[in-house]
Coordinates of C-alpha atoms and ligand atoms in Angstrom, one line a residue:
M66 CA 0.4 0.0 0.0
S67 CA 1.3 3.6 -0.5
S68 CA 2.2 6.0 1.9
R69 CA 2.2 9.6 0.8
N70 CA 4.8 11.7 2.4
P71 CA 2.1 14.8 3.5
S72 CA 3.5 18.5 4.0
V73 CA 1.9 20.5 6.3
A74 CA 1.9 23.9 7.4
I75 CA 1.0 25.8 11.0
I76 CA 0.1 29.0 11.4
G77 CA 1.3 30.0 15.0
A78 CA 3.8 28.7 17.2
G79 CA 2.0 29.2 20.8
M80 CA 0.7 26.4 22.8
S81 CA -1.9 24.7 20.0
G82 CA 0.8 24.8 17.2
L83 CA 3.6 23.5 18.8
C84 CA 1.2 20.8 19.8
M85 CA 0.0 20.0 16.5
A86 CA 3.8 19.9 15.4
I87 CA 4.7 17.3 18.3
R88 CA 2.2 15.3 17.2
L89 CA 2.9 15.6 13.9
L90 CA 6.6 14.6 14.8
Q91 CA 5.4 11.3 16.8
A92 CA 3.5 10.2 13.7
G93 CA 6.9 10.6 11.6
I94 CA 5.8 13.2 9.5
N95 CA 8.9 16.0 9.1
R96 CA 7.9 17.8 6.3
F97 CA 6.3 21.2 8.4
V98 CA 6.7 24.3 8.9
I99 CA 5.2 26.4 11.3
Y100 CA 4.7 30.2 11.0
E101 CA 5.1 32.7 13.8
K102 CA 4.4 36.7 13.6
G103 CA 6.3 37.1 16.5
S104 CA 9.7 36.9 17.8
D105 CA 9.1 33.6 20.1
V106 CA 7.1 30.4 20.7
G107 CA 4.2 30.3 23.4
G108 CA 1.5 32.6 22.0
T109 CA -0.4 34.0 25.0
W110 CA 1.9 33.5 27.3
R111 CA 4.7 34.6 25.7
D112 CA 2.3 37.8 24.7
N113 CA 0.9 38.2 28.4
T114 CA 3.2 39.6 30.7
Y115 CA 1.4 41.2 33.1
P116 CA 2.2 41.4 37.5
G117 CA 0.2 38.7 39.0
L118 CA -0.6 36.7 36.0
Y119 CA -0.8 33.1 36.2
C120 CA -3.2 30.1 34.7
D121 CA -6.2 29.5 36.5
V122 CA -6.3 25.8 35.8
P123 CA -4.1 24.2 37.4
S124 CA -0.3 23.2 36.2
R125 CA -0.5 19.3 36.2
F126 CA -3.4 19.8 34.4
Y127 CA -2.4 22.7 32.0
Q128 CA 0.4 21.0 30.0
Y129 CA 0.4 18.4 27.6
T130 CA 0.2 14.8 28.2
F131 CA 3.5 13.8 26.6
A132 CA 5.3 16.5 28.4
P133 CA 4.4 16.3 32.1
D134 CA 6.7 18.7 34.1
P135 CA 7.0 17.2 37.5
D136 CA 8.7 21.0 38.8
W137 CA 5.8 23.1 38.8
S138 CA 6.5 25.4 41.1
R139 CA 2.6 26.1 42.3
F140 CA -1.0 24.4 41.9
F141 CA -1.8 27.3 39.4
S142 CA 1.1 28.1 37.8
P143 CA 2.7 31.7 37.5
G144 CA 2.4 33.2 33.4
E145 CA 6.0 33.1 33.5
E146 CA 7.0 29.7 34.3
I147 CA 4.4 28.3 31.6
Q148 CA 6.1 30.4 28.8
R149 CA 9.4 28.5 30.2
Y150 CA 7.6 25.2 30.1
F151 CA 6.2 25.7 26.2
S152 CA 9.6 27.7 25.4
G153 CA 11.7 24.4 27.0
V154 CA 9.3 21.7 25.4
A155 CA 9.8 23.8 22.0
D156 CA 13.6 22.8 22.5
R157 CA 13.4 19.8 23.7
Y158 CA 11.7 18.6 20.4
G159 CA 14.0 20.7 18.1
L160 CA 11.2 22.9 16.9
R161 CA 12.7 26.0 16.9
G162 CA 14.4 25.1 13.6
R163 CA 10.8 24.6 11.9
I164 CA 9.6 27.6 13.0
R165 CA 9.6 30.8 10.6
F166 CA 9.7 33.6 13.2
G167 CA 9.0 37.2 12.7
T168 CA 6.7 35.5 9.2
E169 CA 3.2 36.4 9.0
V170 CA 0.8 34.4 6.8
V171 CA -0.7 37.1 4.8
S172 CA -3.1 34.7 2.5
A173 CA -3.4 31.2 1.8
E174 CA -5.6 30.2 -1.3
F175 CA -6.7 26.1 -2.2
A176 CA -6.0 25.5 -5.3
G177 CA -5.0 22.0 -7.1
D178 CA -5.8 20.4 -4.1
R179 CA -3.1 22.2 -2.6
W180 CA -2.6 25.1 0.1
H181 CA -0.6 28.2 -1.9
I182 CA 0.9 30.3 1.0
R183 CA 2.2 33.8 0.6
T184 CA 3.9 35.6 3.7
S185 CA 4.3 38.6 5.0
T186 CA 8.2 38.5 4.1
G187 CA 7.1 37.6 0.5
E188 CA 7.8 33.8 1.1
E189 CA 5.8 31.6 -1.1
S190 CA 5.1 28.0 -0.6
T191 CA 3.0 25.3 -1.2
V192 CA 1.9 22.6 1.2
D193 CA -1.0 19.4 1.0
F194 CA -2.4 20.7 4.9
L195 CA -3.2 24.0 6.3
V196 CA -3.4 23.9 10.3
S197 CA -4.7 27.3 11.8
A198 CA -3.5 27.3 15.4
T199 CA -3.7 31.1 15.7
G200 CA -5.3 31.3 18.9
V201 CA -8.5 32.3 20.6
L202 CA -7.9 35.6 22.8
H203 CA -5.0 36.8 20.7
H204 CA -6.3 40.4 18.9
P205 CA -6.8 42.8 22.2
R206 CA -9.4 44.7 22.4
S207 CA -9.0 48.6 23.2
P208 CA -12.0 50.7 24.0
D209 CA -11.8 54.5 22.0
F210 CA -12.5 56.5 25.2
P211 CA -12.8 60.4 24.2
G212 CA -9.3 61.9 25.2
L213 CA -7.0 58.7 25.8
E214 CA -4.2 59.6 23.0
S215 CA -4.1 62.5 25.4
F216 CA -3.3 61.1 28.6
S217 CA 0.0 62.0 29.3
G218 CA 0.9 58.9 31.4
K219 CA 1.4 55.7 30.5
V220 CA -1.6 53.4 28.6
F221 CA -1.4 50.1 27.7
H222 CA -3.6 46.8 27.0
S223 CA -2.8 43.8 29.7
A224 CA -1.6 42.3 26.5
R225 CA 1.0 44.6 25.5
W226 CA 2.3 45.4 29.1
D227 CA 5.3 48.2 29.4
H228 CA 7.6 47.2 31.7
S229 CA 8.9 50.2 31.9
L230 CA 6.4 51.3 34.4
D231 CA 7.5 51.2 37.6
P232 CA 4.3 50.5 39.7
R233 CA 5.8 51.2 43.4
G234 CA 4.3 54.2 44.4
K235 CA 2.1 55.2 41.9
R236 CA -1.5 56.0 41.1
I237 CA -2.8 53.0 38.4
A238 CA -5.9 52.7 36.8
V239 CA -6.7 48.9 35.7
V240 CA -9.8 49.3 33.6
G241 CA -12.3 45.6 33.1
T242 CA -12.7 43.0 35.7
G243 CA -12.6 39.8 33.7
S244 CA -9.6 37.1 34.8
T245 CA -7.1 39.8 33.8
G246 CA -8.5 42.7 35.7
V247 CA -8.8 40.1 38.4
Q248 CA -5.4 39.0 38.4
I249 CA -3.6 42.6 38.1
V250 CA -5.4 44.0 40.6
C251 CA -3.9 41.1 42.9
G252 CA -0.6 41.7 41.4
L253 CA -0.3 45.5 41.8
A254 CA -2.5 46.0 45.5
V255 CA 0.7 45.6 47.2
T256 CA 3.3 47.8 45.4
A257 CA 1.0 50.2 43.4
G258 CA 0.4 53.4 45.4
R259 CA -3.3 53.8 44.9
L260 CA -4.9 51.3 42.6
E261 CA -8.1 52.5 40.9
L262 CA -10.1 49.6 39.5
F263 CA -12.8 50.5 36.5
Q264 CA -15.7 48.3 37.2
R265 CA -18.5 48.0 33.9
T266 CA -20.0 45.0 35.6
A267 CA -19.1 42.9 38.5
Q268 CA -17.7 39.3 38.2
W269 CA -18.4 36.4 40.1
I270 CA -15.4 35.2 42.3
F271 CA -14.8 31.3 42.8
P272 CA -12.2 31.1 45.8
A273 CA -9.6 29.2 45.6
P274 CA -5.6 28.9 47.3
N275 CA -2.7 28.4 45.4
P276 CA -0.3 26.2 47.3
R277 CA 3.4 25.6 46.2
Y278 CA 4.4 22.3 45.6
T279 CA 7.3 20.9 48.2
T280 CA 10.3 20.0 47.3
V281 CA 9.5 16.2 48.2
G282 CA 6.1 16.5 46.4
K283 CA 8.2 17.5 42.9
R284 CA 10.8 15.0 43.5
A285 CA 8.3 12.2 43.9
H286 CA 7.1 13.2 40.5
R287 CA 10.2 13.5 38.7
S288 CA 10.9 9.9 40.1
I289 CA 7.4 8.1 39.8
P290 CA 6.1 9.1 36.2
W291 CA 2.9 7.5 36.7
L292 CA 2.2 10.2 39.2
S293 CA 1.7 13.1 36.4
R294 CA -0.7 10.3 34.5
L295 CA -2.2 10.3 38.1
A296 CA -2.6 13.9 38.4
Y297 CA -3.8 14.7 35.5
M298 CA -6.7 11.8 34.9
T299 CA -7.5 13.1 38.4
Y300 CA -7.8 16.9 37.7
R301 CA -9.3 15.8 34.3
A302 CA -12.3 14.0 36.1
L303 CA -12.7 16.7 38.4
F304 CA -13.1 19.7 35.6
E305 CA -15.5 17.1 33.6
A306 CA -17.7 16.8 36.7
Y307 CA -17.5 20.7 37.2
T308 CA -18.0 21.6 33.6
K309 CA -21.4 20.1 33.7
A310 CA -22.0 22.9 35.9
F311 CA -21.8 24.9 32.7
T312 CA -23.5 22.5 30.5
K313 CA -26.7 21.9 32.3
P314 CA -28.6 23.3 35.4
G315 CA -28.4 21.1 38.7
L316 CA -27.0 20.6 42.0
R317 CA -23.2 21.6 40.7
R318 CA -24.3 24.4 39.3
R319 CA -26.1 25.6 42.7
F320 CA -23.2 24.5 44.3
I321 CA -21.0 26.3 42.3
A322 CA -23.3 29.3 42.6
A323 CA -23.2 29.0 46.4
V324 CA -19.5 28.8 46.8
C325 CA -19.2 32.2 45.1
R326 CA -22.0 33.5 46.9
A327 CA -20.3 32.8 50.3
N328 CA -17.0 34.1 49.2
L329 CA -18.8 37.5 48.4
R330 CA -19.8 37.7 51.9
T331 CA -16.7 38.0 52.9
V332 CA -16.4 41.2 51.8
R333 CA -17.1 43.1 54.6
D334 CA -18.1 46.9 53.6
P335 CA -21.6 46.4 52.5
E336 CA -21.5 48.7 50.3
L337 CA -18.5 47.4 48.5
R338 CA -20.1 44.5 48.7
R339 CA -23.5 45.9 46.9
K340 CA -20.8 47.2 44.3
L341 CA -19.8 44.0 44.0
T342 CA -22.6 41.7 43.5
P343 CA -23.6 40.9 40.2
D344 CA -26.5 40.6 38.6
Y345 CA -26.8 37.8 36.7
Q346 CA -25.6 34.2 37.5
P347 CA -22.2 32.6 38.4
M348 CA -20.4 31.2 35.1
C349 CA -22.7 33.4 33.1
K350 CA -19.1 35.1 32.3
R351 CA -16.3 32.7 32.2
L352 CA -15.7 32.1 35.9
V353 CA -13.1 34.2 37.8
I354 CA -10.8 31.8 39.8
S355 CA -8.7 33.7 42.4
G356 CA -8.2 33.1 46.0
E357 CA -6.9 37.1 46.5
F358 CA -9.3 39.6 44.9
Y359 CA -11.4 40.3 47.5
R360 CA -8.8 40.6 50.3
A361 CA -6.9 43.2 47.7
V362 CA -10.0 45.0 46.4
Q363 CA -10.6 46.1 50.3
R364 CA -7.3 47.3 51.3
D365 CA -6.6 51.0 52.0
N366 CA -5.1 51.8 48.5
V367 CA -7.5 50.2 46.0
Q368 CA -10.7 51.6 45.0
L369 CA -13.4 50.3 43.0
V370 CA -15.0 52.5 40.9
T371 CA -18.3 51.5 39.3
D372 CA -19.2 55.4 37.6
R373 CA -18.4 54.9 34.0
I374 CA -15.8 56.4 32.1
D375 CA -16.9 59.8 30.8
H376 CA -13.3 60.6 28.8
I377 CA -10.0 60.8 29.4
E378 CA -7.8 64.1 29.9
P379 CA -4.0 64.4 30.3
R380 CA -3.8 64.1 33.9
G381 CA -6.5 61.0 34.6
I382 CA -10.0 59.4 33.8
V383 CA -12.7 61.6 34.3
T384 CA -16.0 59.5 35.2
D385 CA -19.6 60.5 34.3
D386 CA -20.1 62.2 38.0
G387 CA -17.7 64.5 36.8
E388 CA -15.1 63.1 38.8
L389 CA -11.6 63.4 37.6
H390 CA -9.0 60.2 38.7
E391 CA -5.5 61.8 38.6
L392 CA -3.4 58.7 37.3
D393 CA 0.4 58.0 36.3
A394 CA -0.8 54.8 34.0
I395 CA -3.8 53.3 32.7
V396 CA -4.1 49.6 31.6
L397 CA -6.9 48.6 29.4
A398 CA -7.7 45.1 30.8
T399 CA -10.6 45.2 28.2
G400 CA -10.2 42.0 27.0
F401 CA -9.8 40.5 23.1
D402 CA -11.7 39.8 19.9
A403 CA -12.5 36.6 20.9
H404 CA -14.4 36.0 17.1
A405 CA -11.3 37.0 15.1
Y406 CA -10.1 32.8 14.2
V407 CA -7.8 32.4 11.2
R408 CA -8.2 36.4 10.4
P409 CA -6.3 38.9 9.5
V410 CA -5.1 35.5 7.3
R411 CA -7.0 36.0 3.8
L412 CA -8.1 32.6 3.3
I413 CA -9.6 31.4 -0.3
G414 CA -11.4 28.2 -0.3
R415 CA -11.9 25.7 -2.9
D416 CA -13.9 27.8 -6.0
G417 CA -12.5 31.3 -4.4
L418 CA -14.5 31.1 -1.6
T419 CA -13.3 33.4 1.3
L420 CA -13.6 32.7 4.9
E421 CA -15.0 35.8 5.3
E422 CA -17.9 34.6 2.6
A423 CA -18.0 31.7 4.5
W424 CA -18.5 33.4 8.0
Q425 CA -21.1 36.1 7.0
D426 CA -23.5 34.7 9.5
G427 CA -20.3 34.4 12.1
P428 CA -17.2 31.7 12.6
R429 CA -18.5 28.1 12.4
A430 CA -16.7 25.0 12.4
H431 CA -18.1 21.3 12.1
N432 CA -16.7 19.3 14.8
T433 CA -15.0 22.9 15.9
V434 CA -11.8 21.9 13.7
A435 CA -13.3 22.2 9.6
V436 CA -14.7 24.4 7.6
P437 CA -16.9 23.3 4.2
G438 CA -15.2 25.0 1.0
F439 CA -12.1 24.8 2.4
P440 CA -10.2 21.4 1.9
N441 CA -7.3 20.0 3.8
F442 CA -7.7 23.0 6.2
F443 CA -8.0 22.4 9.9
M444 CA -8.3 24.2 13.0
L445 CA -7.1 24.2 16.3
M446 CA -9.4 26.0 18.8
G447 CA -11.8 26.4 16.6
P448 CA -15.4 28.3 16.7
H449 CA -17.3 26.4 19.4
S450 CA -14.5 24.9 20.8
P451 CA -14.6 24.1 24.7
V452 CA -12.7 27.2 25.7
A453 CA -13.9 27.8 29.2
N454 CA -12.7 27.1 32.5
Y455 CA -10.9 24.0 31.2
A456 CA -7.6 23.0 29.9
L457 CA -6.9 23.9 26.7
T458 CA -3.7 21.6 26.0
A459 CA -6.2 19.3 27.0
I460 CA -8.6 19.8 23.9
A461 CA -5.5 21.1 21.3
E462 CA -4.5 17.2 21.7
N463 CA -7.7 16.1 20.9
Q464 CA -8.1 18.6 18.5
A465 CA -4.3 17.7 16.9
E466 CA -4.8 14.1 17.0
H467 CA -8.7 14.6 14.7
I468 CA -6.1 16.3 11.9
L469 CA -3.4 14.0 12.1
R470 CA -6.0 10.8 11.8
W471 CA -7.1 12.8 8.7
I472 CA -3.6 13.2 8.0
R473 CA -2.9 9.3 7.8
R474 CA -5.6 8.7 5.7
W475 CA -4.4 11.3 3.1
Q476 CA -1.0 8.8 3.5
Q477 CA -2.9 6.2 2.5
G478 CA -3.6 7.5 -0.4
E479 CA -7.3 7.4 0.5
F480 CA -8.3 11.1 -1.0
D481 CA -6.4 14.4 -1.8
S482 CA -8.8 16.8 -0.3
V483 CA -11.4 16.5 2.3
A484 CA -13.8 18.8 3.8
P485 CA -17.0 18.4 5.6
T486 CA -20.4 19.1 3.6
P487 CA -22.3 22.4 4.4
Q488 CA -25.1 19.8 5.3
A489 CA -23.1 18.4 7.7
L490 CA -21.9 21.7 9.5
E491 CA -26.0 22.6 9.3
R492 CA -26.3 19.7 11.3
F493 CA -23.9 20.2 13.5
H494 CA -24.7 23.8 14.3
A495 CA -28.1 23.1 15.1
T496 CA -27.5 20.5 17.7
L497 CA -24.8 23.2 19.4
R498 CA -27.7 26.2 18.6
T499 CA -30.3 23.3 20.5
A500 CA -28.3 22.8 23.9
M501 CA -27.5 26.1 24.2
P502 CA -30.3 27.7 25.7
A503 CA -29.8 25.3 28.7
T504 CA -26.1 26.5 29.2
V505 CA -24.9 28.8 31.8
W506 CA -24.1 31.1 29.3
A507 CA -26.9 31.7 27.6
S508 CA -28.6 32.7 30.7
G509 CA -28.8 36.4 30.3
C510 CA -25.4 38.2 30.7
D511 CA -23.0 39.6 27.7
S512 CA -19.8 37.9 27.5
W513 CA -16.9 37.1 24.9
Y514 CA -18.6 33.9 25.0
I515 CA -21.9 35.1 22.8
G516 CA -21.1 35.1 19.0
Q517 CA -23.1 37.1 16.3
D518 CA -26.3 35.3 16.6
G519 CA -26.6 36.4 20.0
L520 CA -25.6 32.9 21.5
P521 CA -22.5 31.4 22.9
E522 CA -19.6 30.4 20.7
V523 CA -18.7 27.8 22.6
W524 CA -19.3 24.1 23.2
P525 CA -22.1 23.4 25.0
F526 CA -21.9 19.7 26.0
T527 CA -18.7 18.4 28.2
P528 CA -15.4 18.2 27.1
A529 CA -15.1 14.5 27.3
E530 CA -17.9 14.6 24.9
H531 CA -16.0 16.6 22.7
R532 CA -12.9 14.4 22.9
K533 CA -15.3 11.1 21.8
L534 CA -16.6 13.0 19.0
L535 CA -13.0 13.9 18.0
L536 CA -11.7 10.6 18.5
S537 CA -14.5 8.8 17.2
P538 CA -14.4 7.2 13.4
P539 CA -16.3 10.3 11.4
D540 CA -19.2 9.8 9.5
P541 CA -18.3 9.2 6.0
A542 CA -21.2 11.2 4.8
D543 CA -20.9 14.2 6.6
Y544 CA -17.1 14.5 4.3
E545 CA -16.8 15.5 0.9
L546 CA -13.3 13.8 -0.3
R547 CA -12.0 13.8 -3.7
G548 CA -9.0 11.8 -5.6
G549 CA -6.7 9.9 -4.2
T550 CA -4.7 7.4 -5.7
G551 CA -7.0 4.2 -4.9
A552 CA -4.8 2.1 -2.7
G553 CA -6.0 2.8 0.3
Q554 CA -9.6 3.7 -1.0
A555 CA -11.1 0.1 -0.5
V556 CA -10.0 0.1 3.4
A557 CA -13.0 1.4 5.0
A558 CA -12.5 4.6 6.8
T559 CA -12.9 3.4 10.1
A560 CA -10.1 1.0 9.6
R561 CA -7.8 3.8 9.6
W562 CA -9.9 5.5 12.7
R563 CA -7.3 3.6 15.3
P564 CA -7.6 4.3 19.1
A565 CA -6.2 6.9 20.6
P566 CA -2.7 6.4 21.0
S567 CA -1.5 5.8 25.0
R568 CA -0.5 8.8 26.5
F569 CA 2.3 9.9 29.0
R570 CA 4.9 8.7 26.6
G571 CA 7.5 10.5 28.6
V572 CA 9.6 12.7 27.0
P573 CA 13.9 12.8 27.7
R574 CA 14.3 15.6 29.9
Ligands
NAP631 P1 -12.7 40.1 29.1 O1 -13.1 38.9 30.1 O2 -13.7 40.1 27.8 O3 -12.9 41.0 30.1 C1 -13.0 42.6 29.9 C2 -13.5 43.2 30.8 O4 -13.1 44.7 30.3 C3 -14.8 43.0 31.4 O5 -14.8 43.8 32.5 C4 -15.4 44.3 30.8 O6 -16.3 44.4 30.9 C5 -14.7 45.8 30.5 N1 -14.6 46.4 29.3 C6 -14.4 45.9 27.9 N2 -14.6 47.2 27.5 C7 -15.0 48.2 28.2 C8 -15.0 49.8 27.8 N3 -15.6 50.2 27.1 N4 -15.5 50.3 29.6 C9 -15.4 49.6 30.7 N5 -15.3 48.3 30.8 C10 -14.6 47.3 29.3 O7 -11.1 40.0 29.4 P2 -10.0 39.0 30.3 O8 -10.1 39.3 31.6 O9 -9.3 39.6 29.5 O10 -10.1 37.9 30.0 C11 -10.4 37.1 28.9 C12 -10.1 35.7 28.7 O11 -8.6 35.3 28.7 C13 -10.7 35.3 30.0 O12 -12.2 34.8 30.1 C14 -10.0 34.0 30.0 O13 -11.1 32.8 28.9 C15 -8.7 34.1 29.5 N6 -7.5 34.4 30.8 C16 -7.1 33.1 31.9 C17 -6.5 33.5 32.2 C18 -6.8 32.0 33.0 O14 -5.9 32.5 34.4 N7 -6.4 30.8 32.8 C19 -6.1 34.6 33.0 C20 -6.4 35.7 32.1 C21 -7.5 35.8 31.1 P3 -17.7 44.2 30.9 O15 -17.9 42.6 31.6 O16 -19.1 45.2 31.2 O17 -18.0 43.9 29.2

């Protein structure tokens, strides 16, 4: 039986792009390139360097199963440690030589069963498969407050932290109370002279301590590799149970809501507590996890401002009650455009169909990874992926495995190009839409989960169901397969859809 040697281009060297690359290497596929517009790997962990940054998913779960790290310092890892981890993994797998740093993919067009890629550096190349790993929270969203440009101090978005700012003794405003704003407040409360948190909408906060791992514990994880596996599987099971609170009403949802409400009651001042009380259900917006926020916001040098920002002048922020808040720096923790998937890459599929045309009603992807009319194109963290309070490393691994299985079928000559049918996507999307009203994200609040159609754009079932969907044999009727050498076509699709490889293979460290 023939085995063809595919060429693959991956856009992005963040957590999911690295994951895809490593899975290709593990499968013996060496002809791939990663285009990365930045100067280092790590994506969001490279870009976000703000004080107080950590990942609110346990370290022992937020890691690749094929590269467990026994040395995590804390239950929730600080951002720089996570960046070191991804950087170290890229080194260990020799990925840097395959990454074109400082090279942005400008356009990609599917013609003659291949993707023709053009980059910002003028490079042109042609590959069999194109994988987008451009991240879900990548494009900073900065509000255009009137007068913002006239501010005489420093002003920057949280994902573009200006490290020339010495916060000691300074008057600093943080605009935004998402996970980022909350972490920055905790990170700056002790050092800033005065910290003003501008809150448009209050957030529910789930309290979770962040203990250090002991030397003994780390040593045990280093010498007994299955401990990492045990910890990972335990957290995965716990998170599976926890995410059911998002997808269906019931006891779990009530329990998490009760914990958040009890946490809020730890705020002593009734007026401050009132201001911090959201008017929507816990978890409707992405749940903020912090064991420190209420303590930080009750400090004497921290002020919660709930008046709307009217405009900005050279000396500071003027709220709609006319008060001038004099400041040295303004941090915009105002989030990201979470619907910009793949863009601004100009993607042109079969018969000149652009991604803009395909997504005129909003971003959609069959099974979260593929788009009708765009053959041999796959996404990691694409529309409707399970991105809510879960380890995105786990999601990336499942999606990478799914993509790899399609590539293996191509290797066997089963097809030259594969894309889901429009009907398959319509059915898939209808299933999601039907499930959405039961989710907590549709219970009446605004958040970055909400798409153009007013419905959440995330996965409305459990991550386990997503894993099952991606790792089960796909329904042949859902895909249009064209061409192929004929060598592998007689073999039933299911025969090529082997079970997932065993996890935790261990990586030389
Ligand atoms: P976000 O959740 O979208 O929050 C943005 C905040 O800015 C909101 O409080 C929003 O208020 C406020 N805002 C936006 N425009 C504003 C305006 N014009 N005036 C006043 N306030 C404005 O963004 P984020 O905090 O950067 O977090 C985004 C996501 O990143 C998180 O949900 C999470 O998925 C991820 N993240 C994860 C971690 C982690 O530990 N794993 C840490 C940080 C971030 P409204 O609520 O009123 O819109």
